[in-house]
Amino acid sequence: MAFTGRQLAMVINLDKCLGCHTCTVACKNLWTNRKGREYMYWNNVESKPGPGYPRNWEGMGGGFDSYGNVQYGTLPTRDDYGRDPDYDYQGGLFEGGGIVDANPQPTWLSNWDEDVGEGTFPNNYYMYIPRLCNHCTNPACLAACPRNAIYKREEDGIVLVDQDRCRGYRYCVRACPYKKVMYNAFTKQSEKCIFCYPRIEKGEPNACAKQCPGRIRQVGFLDDTSADVYKLVVQHQVAMPLHPEYGTGPNVYYIPPFSGASQVDEQGRPLNVDRIPMAFLRSLFGDDVDGVIATLRAERDTVSSGGSSEILELLNSNNRYSL
Ligand code: SF4
Ligand code: SF4
Ligand code: SF4
């Protein structure tokens, strides 16, 4: 049944993401610091190109096919999320040893590939993508659950797992193409980002948005014509969902990186060729990203030559939450 309620959305400006992980830590401290959640990052920040978290999630399937049938993708293994080694703080910090006390040494962890990216120096490149549950308009996790344990709230579109109904079958984990439902082996139930609904209900923005030192996240209702989110997503159409081809209708939107450096020649002179290839951005956001980047650059040029731009003012707004 099509969703008819109100929808909260988040816009994340990738042009300004610092890759500082403050958002991840804010979420971790608030929601996933309990037993069974040690490996969970409801919010994570990954370097792209790269395998991300869980490892190679984009190749695991899920979402909907062109007929609207839910697809059951691959279940990530526990190792795909990375296993933290034991940290020897005493030896590492005070006795001149290594900080990781593990044998064998780990070969994979969350953010193992941080800042690696692709390409050859001096034209190698990467970008950061913060990721959380998209609170999709058509959630594959919800469609896949045989227990009807996942529901979408009419008042704000937040997608939640009813812990009283969940039996830990993990169809949701397989069906979410973003791999943003996670299994708690201690409680034997599935869990996910709750869009900080207890904060939202008090008019407070999500912890990951509030704590962001880059101030790159905006939150609001998509039908609130006064909200920055409405203006960026609906009015100006410069904020884009990640992997729209998965068919779930994500409600986390991204401003694609438009100020990236140019490639340079052997003497370091700019070549007027995008450092981050457009083909790569198309693989993330679809073909419309060309037009969006062209619009954003035109707005930037307007401001550079003394004009004004509502879009750039929105992206630098101090009034980022409309709750
Ligand atoms: Fe469900 Fe995944 Fe969409 Fe979140 S991102 S609502 S977990 S399908
Ligand atoms: Fe975590 Fe809240 Fe951000 Fe979701 S909205 S990732 S629960 S901090
Ligand atoms: Fe990017 Fe903000 Fe998260 Fe830092 S806190 S990684 S700037 S989204």
Tab-separated table of N, CA and C and ligand atoms in Angstrom, residues 12 16-24 43 45 128 130 208 211-217, ligand 3:
chain	number	residue	atom	x	y	z
A	12	ILE	N	22.156	15.880	3.098
A	12	ILE	CA	23.565	15.872	3.517
A	12	ILE	C	24.393	16.451	2.380
A	16	LYS	N	30.799	19.368	1.601
A	16	LYS	CA	31.441	19.903	2.798
A	16	LYS	C	31.710	18.853	3.859
A	17	CYS	N	31.492	17.566	3.560
A	17	CYS	CA	31.717	16.550	4.596
A	17	CYS	C	33.209	16.451	4.897
A	18	LEU	N	33.538	16.532	6.202
A	18	LEU	CA	34.931	16.517	6.641
A	18	LEU	C	35.467	15.110	6.824
A	19	GLY	N	34.581	14.118	6.815
A	19	GLY	CA	35.025	12.751	7.113
A	19	GLY	C	35.499	12.605	8.544
A	20	CYS	N	34.917	13.387	9.445
A	20	CYS	CA	35.418	13.414	10.832
A	20	CYS	C	34.790	12.342	11.708
A	21	HIS	N	33.681	11.752	11.262
A	21	HIS	CA	32.995	10.668	11.982
A	21	HIS	C	32.334	11.125	13.288
A	22	THR	N	32.214	12.413	13.498
A	22	THR	CA	31.519	12.871	14.708
A	22	THR	C	30.074	12.368	14.719
A	23	CYS	N	29.465	12.340	13.554
A	23	CYS	CA	28.087	11.843	13.440
A	23	CYS	C	28.009	10.390	13.887
A	24	THR	N	28.977	9.589	13.460
A	24	THR	CA	28.986	8.171	13.819
A	24	THR	C	29.129	8.008	15.324
A	43	ASN	N	24.836	4.974	11.863
A	43	ASN	CA	25.416	5.987	10.975
A	43	ASN	C	26.875	5.614	10.760
A	45	VAL	N	30.409	6.603	8.059
A	45	VAL	CA	30.933	7.482	7.004
A	45	VAL	C	31.958	6.679	6.239
A	128	TYR	N	33.711	11.373	0.716
A	128	TYR	CA	33.057	10.753	1.872
A	128	TYR	C	31.554	10.683	1.641
A	130	PRO	N	28.427	9.885	4.230
A	130	PRO	CA	27.789	9.443	5.469
A	130	PRO	C	26.523	8.667	5.108
A	208	CYS	N	23.044	12.764	14.919
A	208	CYS	CA	24.082	12.805	13.885
A	208	CYS	C	24.073	14.151	13.163
A	211	GLN	N	25.245	17.143	15.907
A	211	GLN	CA	26.652	17.157	16.320
A	211	GLN	C	27.618	17.420	15.168
A	212	CYS	N	27.144	17.444	13.950
A	212	CYS	CA	28.029	17.564	12.779
A	212	CYS	C	28.785	18.894	12.786
A	213	PRO	N	30.119	18.882	12.966
A	213	PRO	CA	30.849	20.151	13.000
A	213	PRO	C	30.915	20.836	11.638
A	214	GLY	N	30.745	20.042	10.574
A	214	GLY	CA	30.702	20.657	9.244
A	214	GLY	C	29.373	21.337	8.959
A	215	ARG	N	28.377	21.088	9.815
A	215	ARG	CA	27.029	21.651	9.690
A	215	ARG	C	26.465	21.396	8.289
A	216	ILE	N	26.582	20.137	7.885
A	216	ILE	CA	26.216	19.804	6.502
A	216	ILE	C	24.894	19.057	6.402
A	217	ARG	N	24.185	18.894	7.547
A	217	ARG	CA	22.940	18.122	7.484
A	217	ARG	C	21.746	19.022	7.798
B	3	SF4	FE1	30.686	14.547	7.645
B	3	SF4	FE2	29.335	15.906	9.533
B	3	SF4	FE3	29.691	13.273	9.803
B	3	SF4	FE4	31.784	14.946	10.093
B	3	SF4	S1	29.944	14.833	11.409
B	3	SF4	S2	31.744	13.009	8.927
B	3	SF4	S3	31.280	16.523	8.568
B	3	SF4	S4	28.484	14.312	8.177
